[in-house]
PDB file of C-alpha atoms and ligand atoms in Angstrom:
ATOM      1  CA  UNK A  12     -49.091 -20.845 -56.904  1.00 98.00           C
ATOM      2  CA  UNK A  13     -47.383 -19.777 -53.714  1.00 98.00           C
ATOM      3  CA  UNK A  14     -47.193 -16.042 -52.923  1.00 98.00           C
ATOM      4  CA  UNK A  15     -44.443 -14.910 -50.619  1.00 98.00           C
ATOM      5  CA  UNK A  16     -45.722 -11.845 -48.985  1.00 98.00           C
ATOM      6  CA  UNK A  17     -46.473  -9.846 -45.895  1.00 98.00           C
ATOM      7  CA  UNK A  18     -49.698  -8.301 -45.109  1.00 97.00           C
ATOM      8  CA  UNK A  19     -48.701  -4.692 -45.000  1.00 97.00           C
ATOM      9  CA  UNK A  20     -46.462  -5.013 -48.207  1.00 98.00           C
ATOM     10  CA  UNK A  21     -48.145  -2.858 -50.958  1.00 98.00           C
ATOM     11  CA  UNK A  22     -46.261  -4.582 -53.619  1.00 98.00           C
ATOM     12  CA  UNK A  23     -47.563  -7.981 -52.313  1.00 98.00           C
ATOM     13  CA  UNK A  24     -50.975  -6.221 -52.150  1.00 98.00           C
ATOM     14  CA  UNK A  25     -51.007  -5.428 -55.778  1.00 98.00           C
ATOM     15  CA  UNK A  26     -50.204  -9.100 -56.704  1.00 98.00           C
ATOM     16  CA  UNK A  27     -52.993 -10.433 -54.268  1.00 98.00           C
ATOM     17  CA  UNK A  28     -55.406  -8.253 -56.522  1.00 98.00           C
ATOM     18  CA  UNK A  29     -53.987  -9.393 -59.696  1.00 98.00           C
ATOM     19  CA  UNK A  30     -54.241 -13.000 -58.476  1.00 98.00           C
ATOM     20  CA  UNK A  31     -57.892 -12.365 -57.458  1.00 98.00           C
ATOM     21  CA  UNK A  32     -58.829 -10.701 -60.538  1.00 98.00           C
ATOM     22  CA  UNK A  33     -57.674 -13.499 -62.492  1.00 98.00           C
ATOM     23  CA  UNK A  34     -59.397 -15.796 -60.327  1.00 98.00           C
ATOM     24  CA  UNK A  35     -56.059 -17.718 -59.327  1.00 98.00           C
ATOM     25  CA  UNK A  36     -56.196 -19.757 -56.159  1.00 96.00           C
ATOM     26  CA  UNK A  37     -52.851 -19.444 -54.385  1.00 98.00           C
ATOM     27  CA  UNK A  38     -51.375 -20.123 -50.987  1.00 98.00           C
ATOM     28  CA  UNK A  39     -49.285 -17.571 -49.046  1.00 98.00           C
ATOM     29  CA  UNK A  40     -45.919 -17.621 -46.835  1.00 98.00           C
ATOM     30  CA  UNK A  41     -45.631 -14.787 -44.829  1.00 97.00           C
ATOM     31  CA  UNK A  42     -42.301 -13.126 -44.253  1.00 97.00           C
ATOM     32  CA  UNK A  43     -42.387 -10.689 -41.318  1.00 96.00           C
ATOM     33  CA  UNK A  44     -40.552  -7.482 -42.822  1.00 96.00           C
ATOM     34  CA  UNK A  45     -40.569  -5.692 -39.206  1.00 94.00           C
ATOM     35  CA  UNK A  46     -38.732  -8.708 -37.830  1.00 96.00           C
ATOM     36  CA  UNK A  47     -36.210  -8.702 -40.809  1.00 95.00           C
ATOM     37  CA  UNK A  48     -37.524 -12.086 -42.021  1.00 96.00           C
ATOM     38  CA  UNK A  49     -36.933 -10.852 -45.644  1.00 96.00           C
ATOM     39  CA  UNK A  50     -33.044 -10.819 -44.900  1.00 96.00           C
ATOM     40  CA  UNK A  51     -33.107 -14.464 -43.702  1.00 96.00           C
ATOM     41  CA  UNK A  52     -31.714 -17.375 -46.069  1.00 97.00           C
ATOM     42  CA  UNK A  53     -35.257 -18.985 -46.200  1.00 94.00           C
ATOM     43  CA  UNK A  54     -36.280 -15.812 -48.142  1.00 97.00           C
ATOM     44  CA  UNK A  55     -33.212 -14.577 -49.822  1.00 97.00           C
ATOM     45  CA  UNK A  56     -32.738 -17.891 -51.464  1.00 97.00           C
ATOM     46  CA  UNK A  57     -35.972 -17.183 -53.235  1.00 97.00           C
ATOM     47  CA  UNK A  58     -35.167 -13.501 -54.002  1.00 98.00           C
ATOM     48  CA  UNK A  59     -31.638 -12.217 -53.244  1.00 97.00           C
ATOM     49  CA  UNK A  60     -32.994  -8.723 -53.175  1.00 97.00           C
ATOM     50  CA  UNK A  61     -34.768  -9.398 -49.963  1.00 98.00           C
ATOM     51  CA  UNK A  62     -38.095  -7.673 -50.987  1.00 98.00           C
ATOM     52  CA  UNK A  63     -41.531  -9.338 -51.131  1.00 98.00           C
ATOM     53  CA  UNK A  64     -43.534 -10.330 -53.100  1.00 98.00           C
ATOM     54  CA  UNK A  65     -42.001 -13.467 -54.656  1.00 98.00           C
ATOM     55  CA  UNK A  66     -44.430 -15.927 -56.518  1.00 98.00           C
ATOM     56  CA  UNK A  67     -43.446 -19.435 -56.938  1.00 98.00           C
ATOM     57  CA  UNK A  68     -45.030 -21.209 -59.783  1.00 98.00           C
ATOM     58  CA  UNK A  69     -44.130 -24.356 -61.587  1.00 95.00           C
ATOM     59  CA  UNK A  70     -40.753 -24.535 -60.027  1.00 96.00           C
ATOM     60  CA  UNK A  71     -39.826 -21.059 -60.915  1.00 98.00           C
ATOM     61  CA  UNK A  72     -39.480 -17.924 -58.703  1.00 98.00           C
ATOM     62  CA  UNK A  73     -41.016 -14.628 -60.092  1.00 98.00           C
ATOM     63  CA  UNK A  74     -40.077 -11.336 -58.446  1.00 98.00           C
ATOM     64  CA  UNK A  75     -40.975  -7.722 -58.865  1.00 98.00           C
ATOM     65  CA  UNK A  76     -44.669  -7.168 -58.626  1.00 98.00           C
ATOM     66  CA  UNK A  77     -45.155  -5.373 -62.231  1.00 98.00           C
ATOM     67  CA  UNK A  78     -43.335  -8.203 -63.878  1.00 98.00           C
ATOM     68  CA  UNK A  79     -45.482 -10.893 -61.912  1.00 98.00           C
ATOM     69  CA  UNK A  80     -48.737  -9.196 -62.799  1.00 98.00           C
ATOM     70  CA  UNK A  81     -47.667  -8.950 -66.451  1.00 98.00           C
ATOM     71  CA  UNK A  82     -46.824 -12.558 -66.344  1.00 98.00           C
ATOM     72  CA  UNK A  83     -50.313 -13.275 -64.913  1.00 98.00           C
ATOM     73  CA  UNK A  84     -51.797 -11.196 -67.765  1.00 98.00           C
ATOM     74  CA  UNK A  85     -50.062 -12.961 -70.396  1.00 97.00           C
ATOM     75  CA  UNK A  86     -51.039 -16.566 -68.950  1.00 97.00           C
ATOM     76  CA  UNK A  87     -54.520 -15.558 -68.205  1.00 98.00           C
ATOM     77  CA  UNK A  88     -55.502 -12.735 -70.693  1.00 97.00           C
ATOM     78  CA  UNK A  89     -59.115 -12.287 -69.396  1.00 96.00           C
ATOM     79  CA  UNK A  90     -59.655  -9.935 -67.883  1.00 97.00           C
ATOM     80  CA  UNK A  91     -57.035  -7.981 -69.232  1.00 97.00           C
ATOM     81  CA  UNK A  92     -55.167  -5.737 -66.792  1.00 98.00           C
ATOM     82  CA  UNK A  93     -53.400  -4.168 -69.643  1.00 97.00           C
ATOM     83  CA  UNK A  94     -55.248  -2.600 -72.643  1.00 91.00           C
ATOM     84  CA  UNK A  95     -55.881  -3.808 -76.024  1.00 89.00           C
ATOM     85  CA  UNK A  96     -54.328  -0.621 -77.669  1.00 95.00           C
ATOM     86  CA  UNK A  97     -50.800   0.394 -77.621  1.00 97.00           C
ATOM     87  CA  UNK A  98     -51.425   4.040 -76.412  1.00 98.00           C
ATOM     88  CA  UNK A  99     -53.610   2.551 -73.421  1.00 98.00           C
ATOM     89  CA  UNK A 100     -51.004   0.121 -72.447  1.00 98.00           C
ATOM     90  CA  UNK A 101     -48.578   3.015 -72.294  1.00 98.00           C
ATOM     91  CA  UNK A 102     -50.929   5.006 -70.278  1.00 98.00           C
ATOM     92  CA  UNK A 103     -51.840   2.344 -67.816  1.00 98.00           C
ATOM     93  CA  UNK A 104     -48.141   1.378 -67.139  1.00 98.00           C
ATOM     94  CA  UNK A 105     -47.254   5.018 -66.821  1.00 98.00           C
ATOM     95  CA  UNK A 106     -49.864   5.299 -64.095  1.00 98.00           C
ATOM     96  CA  UNK A 107     -48.678   2.247 -62.398  1.00 98.00           C
ATOM     97  CA  UNK A 108     -45.154   3.126 -62.479  1.00 98.00           C
ATOM     98  CA  UNK A 109     -45.670   6.520 -60.912  1.00 98.00           C
ATOM     99  CA  UNK A 110     -46.443   4.476 -57.967  1.00 98.00           C
ATOM    100  CA  UNK A 111     -44.227   1.420 -58.277  1.00 98.00           C
ATOM    101  CA  UNK A 112     -41.235   3.072 -59.585  1.00 98.00           C
ATOM    102  CA  UNK A 113     -41.302   6.591 -58.141  1.00 98.00           C
ATOM    103  CA  UNK A 114     -43.278   6.858 -55.000  1.00 98.00           C
ATOM    104  CA  UNK A 115     -43.134   3.557 -53.475  1.00 98.00           C
ATOM    105  CA  UNK A 116     -39.284   3.029 -53.599  1.00 97.00           C
ATOM    106  CA  UNK A 117     -38.518   5.783 -51.537  1.00 98.00           C
ATOM    107  CA  UNK A 118     -41.051   5.249 -49.011  1.00 97.00           C
ATOM    108  CA  UNK A 119     -40.256   1.567 -48.494  1.00 96.00           C
ATOM    109  CA  UNK A 120     -39.466   0.061 -45.262  1.00 96.00           C
ATOM    110  CA  UNK A 121     -35.714  -0.196 -45.674  1.00 97.00           C
ATOM    111  CA  UNK A 122     -35.445   3.489 -46.852  1.00 97.00           C
ATOM    112  CA  UNK A 123     -37.318   4.476 -43.510  1.00 97.00           C
ATOM    113  CA  UNK A 124     -34.979   2.266 -41.633  1.00 96.00           C
ATOM    114  CA  UNK A 125     -32.069   3.705 -43.164  1.00 97.00           C
ATOM    115  CA  UNK A 126     -33.368   7.272 -42.303  1.00 97.00           C
ATOM    116  CA  UNK A 127     -33.737   6.056 -38.697  1.00 96.00           C
ATOM    117  CA  UNK A 128     -30.388   4.561 -38.557  1.00 96.00           C
ATOM    118  CA  UNK A 129     -27.847   6.376 -40.298  1.00 97.00           C
ATOM    119  CA  UNK A 130     -29.513   9.996 -40.342  1.00 97.00           C
ATOM    120  CA  UNK A 131     -31.008   9.947 -36.967  1.00 96.00           C
ATOM    121  CA  UNK A 132     -34.777  10.337 -38.088  1.00 97.00           C
ATOM    122  CA  UNK A 133     -37.256  10.276 -35.284  1.00 97.00           C
ATOM    123  CA  UNK A 134     -40.619   8.625 -35.819  1.00 96.00           C
ATOM    124  CA  UNK A 135     -42.156  12.234 -36.703  1.00 97.00           C
ATOM    125  CA  UNK A 136     -39.605  12.951 -39.312  1.00 97.00           C
ATOM    126  CA  UNK A 137     -40.070   9.421 -40.914  1.00 97.00           C
ATOM    127  CA  UNK A 138     -43.778  10.064 -40.950  1.00 96.00           C
ATOM    128  CA  UNK A 139     -43.191  13.419 -42.392  1.00 97.00           C
ATOM    129  CA  UNK A 140     -40.938  11.898 -45.144  1.00 97.00           C
ATOM    130  CA  UNK A 141     -43.507   9.314 -46.004  1.00 98.00           C
ATOM    131  CA  UNK A 142     -46.260  11.827 -46.259  1.00 98.00           C
ATOM    132  CA  UNK A 143     -44.409  14.398 -48.326  1.00 98.00           C
ATOM    133  CA  UNK A 144     -43.763  11.628 -51.066  1.00 98.00           C
ATOM    134  CA  UNK A 145     -47.186  10.071 -50.529  1.00 98.00           C
ATOM    135  CA  UNK A 146     -49.157  13.432 -50.886  1.00 98.00           C
ATOM    136  CA  UNK A 147     -46.817  14.471 -53.970  1.00 98.00           C
ATOM    137  CA  UNK A 148     -47.892  11.029 -55.658  1.00 98.00           C
ATOM    138  CA  UNK A 149     -51.600  11.620 -54.942  1.00 98.00           C
ATOM    139  CA  UNK A 150     -51.683  15.001 -56.115  1.00 98.00           C
ATOM    140  CA  UNK A 151     -50.038  14.199 -59.569  1.00 98.00           C
ATOM    141  CA  UNK A 152     -52.126  11.113 -59.704  1.00 98.00           C
ATOM    142  CA  UNK A 153     -55.336  13.234 -59.150  1.00 98.00           C
ATOM    143  CA  UNK A 154     -54.188  15.830 -61.478  1.00 98.00           C
ATOM    144  CA  UNK A 155     -54.014  13.137 -64.323  1.00 98.00           C
ATOM    145  CA  UNK A 156     -57.151  11.233 -63.437  1.00 98.00           C
ATOM    146  CA  UNK A 157     -59.184  14.498 -63.565  1.00 98.00           C
ATOM    147  CA  UNK A 158     -57.900  15.839 -66.688  1.00 98.00           C
ATOM    148  CA  UNK A 159     -57.156  12.857 -68.914  1.00 98.00           C
ATOM    149  CA  UNK A 160     -60.167  11.702 -70.973  1.00 98.00           C
ATOM    150  CA  UNK A 161     -59.122   8.004 -70.977  1.00 98.00           C
ATOM    151  CA  UNK A 162     -60.094   7.915 -67.133  1.00 98.00           C
ATOM    152  CA  UNK A 163     -63.434   6.244 -66.625  1.00 98.00           C
ATOM    153  CA  UNK A 164     -64.989   4.588 -63.599  1.00 98.00           C
ATOM    154  CA  UNK A 165     -61.367   3.139 -63.077  1.00 98.00           C
ATOM    155  CA  UNK A 166     -57.943   4.678 -63.761  1.00 98.00           C
ATOM    156  CA  UNK A 167     -58.366   3.804 -67.409  1.00 98.00           C
ATOM    157  CA  UNK A 168     -61.804   3.224 -68.858  1.00 97.00           C
ATOM    158  CA  UNK A 169     -64.612   0.830 -67.372  1.00 98.00           C
ATOM    159  CA  UNK A 170     -62.641  -2.041 -66.082  1.00 98.00           C
ATOM    160  CA  UNK A 171     -59.596  -2.287 -63.662  1.00 98.00           C
ATOM    161  CA  UNK A 172     -55.862  -2.280 -64.996  1.00 98.00           C
ATOM    162  CA  UNK A 173     -52.572  -2.520 -63.754  1.00 98.00           C
ATOM    163  CA  UNK A 174     -52.885   1.165 -62.777  1.00 98.00           C
ATOM    164  CA  UNK A 175     -55.779   0.746 -60.189  1.00 98.00           C
ATOM    165  CA  UNK A 176     -53.762  -2.512 -58.975  1.00 98.00           C
ATOM    166  CA  UNK A 177     -51.010  -0.163 -58.015  1.00 98.00           C
ATOM    167  CA  UNK A 178     -52.925   2.854 -56.813  1.00 98.00           C
ATOM    168  CA  UNK A 179     -55.339   1.145 -54.406  1.00 98.00           C
ATOM    169  CA  UNK A 180     -52.489  -0.209 -52.270  1.00 98.00           C
ATOM    170  CA  UNK A 181     -50.549   2.913 -52.440  1.00 98.00           C
ATOM    171  CA  UNK A 182     -53.715   4.800 -51.104  1.00 98.00           C
ATOM    172  CA  UNK A 183     -54.666   2.344 -48.291  1.00 97.00           C
ATOM    173  CA  UNK A 184     -51.085   1.953 -47.019  1.00 96.00           C
ATOM    174  CA  UNK A 185     -50.732   5.765 -46.601  1.00 97.00           C
ATOM    175  CA  UNK A 186     -53.469   5.680 -44.091  1.00 97.00           C
ATOM    176  CA  UNK A 187     -51.073   4.362 -41.481  1.00 94.00           C
ATOM    177  CA  UNK A 188     -49.156   7.666 -41.828  1.00 95.00           C
ATOM    178  CA  UNK A 189     -52.103  10.027 -41.899  1.00 96.00           C
ATOM    179  CA  UNK A 190     -52.270  10.414 -45.549  1.00 98.00           C
ATOM    180  CA  UNK A 191     -55.827  10.967 -46.575  1.00 98.00           C
ATOM    181  CA  UNK A 192     -56.474   9.844 -50.177  1.00 98.00           C
ATOM    182  CA  UNK A 193     -60.077  10.764 -50.006  1.00 98.00           C
ATOM    183  CA  UNK A 194     -58.901  14.337 -49.888  1.00 98.00           C
ATOM    184  CA  UNK A 195     -58.066  14.062 -53.705  1.00 98.00           C
ATOM    185  CA  UNK A 196     -61.483  13.585 -55.504  1.00 98.00           C
ATOM    186  CA  UNK A 197     -60.531  11.898 -58.696  1.00 98.00           C
ATOM    187  CA  UNK A 198     -58.198   9.465 -56.797  1.00 98.00           C
ATOM    188  CA  UNK A 199     -61.015   8.949 -54.384  1.00 98.00           C
ATOM    189  CA  UNK A 200     -63.693   8.071 -56.852  1.00 98.00           C
ATOM    190  CA  UNK A 201     -61.497   5.503 -58.592  1.00 98.00           C
ATOM    191  CA  UNK A 202     -60.251   3.782 -55.263  1.00 98.00           C
ATOM    192  CA  UNK A 203     -63.871   3.650 -54.020  1.00 98.00           C
ATOM    193  CA  UNK A 204     -65.018   1.952 -57.234  1.00 98.00           C
ATOM    194  CA  UNK A 205     -62.224  -0.457 -57.100  1.00 98.00           C
ATOM    195  CA  UNK A 206     -63.065  -1.270 -53.512  1.00 98.00           C
ATOM    196  CA  UNK A 207     -66.510  -2.016 -54.598  1.00 98.00           C
ATOM    197  CA  UNK A 208     -64.938  -5.264 -56.114  1.00 98.00           C
ATOM    198  CA  UNK A 209     -64.261  -8.410 -53.901  1.00 98.00           C
ATOM    199  CA  UNK A 210     -60.987  -8.818 -55.650  1.00 98.00           C
ATOM    200  CA  UNK A 211     -59.604  -5.645 -54.218  1.00 98.00           C
ATOM    201  CA  UNK A 212     -61.129  -5.813 -50.814  1.00 98.00           C
ATOM    202  CA  UNK A 213     -60.167  -9.463 -50.111  1.00 98.00           C
ATOM    203  CA  UNK A 214     -56.467  -8.500 -51.118  1.00 98.00           C
ATOM    204  CA  UNK A 215     -56.495  -5.860 -48.410  1.00 98.00           C
ATOM    205  CA  UNK A 216     -53.752  -6.183 -45.362  1.00 97.00           C
ATOM    206  CA  UNK A 217     -56.463  -6.562 -42.613  1.00 96.00           C
ATOM    207  CA  UNK A 218     -57.898  -9.673 -44.224  1.00 97.00           C
ATOM    208  CA  UNK A 219     -54.541 -11.642 -44.777  1.00 97.00           C
ATOM    209  CA  UNK A 220     -53.771 -14.615 -42.580  1.00 97.00           C
ATOM    210  CA  UNK A 221     -50.616 -12.886 -41.113  1.00 97.00           C
ATOM    211  CA  UNK A 222     -52.589  -9.677 -40.383  1.00 97.00           C
ATOM    212  CA  UNK A 223     -51.779  -7.956 -37.147  1.00 95.00           C
ATOM    213  CA  UNK A 224     -54.532  -5.651 -36.124  1.00 72.00           C
TER     214      UNK A 224
HETATM  215  N1  GSH B 308     -40.320  -3.261 -56.887  1.00 79.70           N
HETATM  216  C1  GSH B 308     -40.565  -4.114 -56.099  1.00 79.70           C
HETATM  217  C2  GSH B 308     -40.636  -3.603 -54.532  1.00 79.70           C
HETATM  218  C3  GSH B 308     -40.714  -4.639 -53.475  1.00 79.70           C
HETATM  219  C4  GSH B 308     -40.671  -4.015 -52.232  1.00 79.70           C
HETATM  220  O1  GSH B 308     -40.105  -3.019 -51.959  1.00 79.70           O
HETATM  221  N2  GSH B 308     -41.189  -4.883 -51.091  1.00 79.70           N
HETATM  222  C5  GSH B 308     -41.420  -4.215 -49.866  1.00 79.70           C
HETATM  223  C6  GSH B 308     -42.600  -4.433 -49.422  1.00 79.70           C
HETATM  224  S1  GSH B 308     -43.884  -3.414 -50.200  1.00 79.70           S
HETATM  225  C7  GSH B 308     -40.201  -4.972 -48.899  1.00 79.70           C
HETATM  226  O2  GSH B 308     -40.026  -6.250 -49.207  1.00 79.70           O
HETATM  227  N3  GSH B 308     -39.630  -4.456 -48.135  1.00 79.70           N
HETATM  228  C8  GSH B 308     -38.625  -4.941 -47.445  1.00 79.70           C
HETATM  229  C9  GSH B 308     -37.464  -3.832 -46.961  1.00 79.70           C
HETATM  230  O3  GSH B 308     -37.706  -2.834 -47.205  1.00 79.70           O
HETATM  231  O4  GSH B 308     -36.612  -4.422 -46.036  1.00 79.70           O
HETATM  232  C10 GSH B 308     -41.977  -4.741 -56.286  1.00 79.70           C
HETATM  233  O5  GSH B 308     -42.833  -4.302 -57.027  1.00 79.70           O
HETATM  234  O6  GSH B 308     -42.059  -6.007 -56.128  1.00 79.70           O
END
C-alpha cells in the first residue's frame, strides 16, 4: 500500500496508526501542504478534494481517513478498531467523529488560510481560533471519557479503537498552538496509554520521513 500523506497532517496520522496497529507495511509519498502541493495535479488526480491522506491499494485510491480505517478493519479484522457489539461501535464512532467531523474540519489548514487571506486574521487570531475549537473538543472529550462507564485504559475498553486513533493525533497536533491536552485528566490518561504503544508512537509527525524539525 502507498500512503499519500504529510507528516503534520493529523488525518494522515490516524491512518498511519491504523496501518501500524494492523501490521501493514506501507510506503509513503509526501505532499507538502504548506507549499500547496495538495492542489497540484499530481495529487488532485488521486483526490479531487486536495486533502491528504489518500491510500493507494490494488489499483484503487481510498480517501477520507475514517473510511480508510474502516476499510483496513474490514480487510484485517484483528485487532479490531471497532467493537464487536453495535452499541460499542456507535460509541467509538461517535468519539472519533467528535474529532474528525466536528473539531478537525474547522481547524484545518485551508480554513486557517482562508481566515488569513479573506478575513485578515493575523497569526495571533489564527492561533486563538485553533485553540478555541481544540479546547472545546478536549473539554467535551474529557467529560465523556471521565463519566461514561465504557471508558477503560483506552477510550473504549482495554484495547485501542478508532476513537483513540482519532484522539491522539488531535491532541498532539494541538501542541503546536499551545493547547495542553495534559490539562484534561481523562484525555491525558488515555493518550498516554495509547502512546505507550509503538503503533501510535511510530506514526507521530516527528518520526515521518518528510518531518521538518
Ligand atoms: N475528512 C478528511 C480530512 C482530510 C484533511 O483535511 N486533511 C488535511 C490535513 S490533516 C489536508 O489535507 N489539508 C490540506 C488543506 O487544508 O489544504 C479525512 O479525514 O481524511
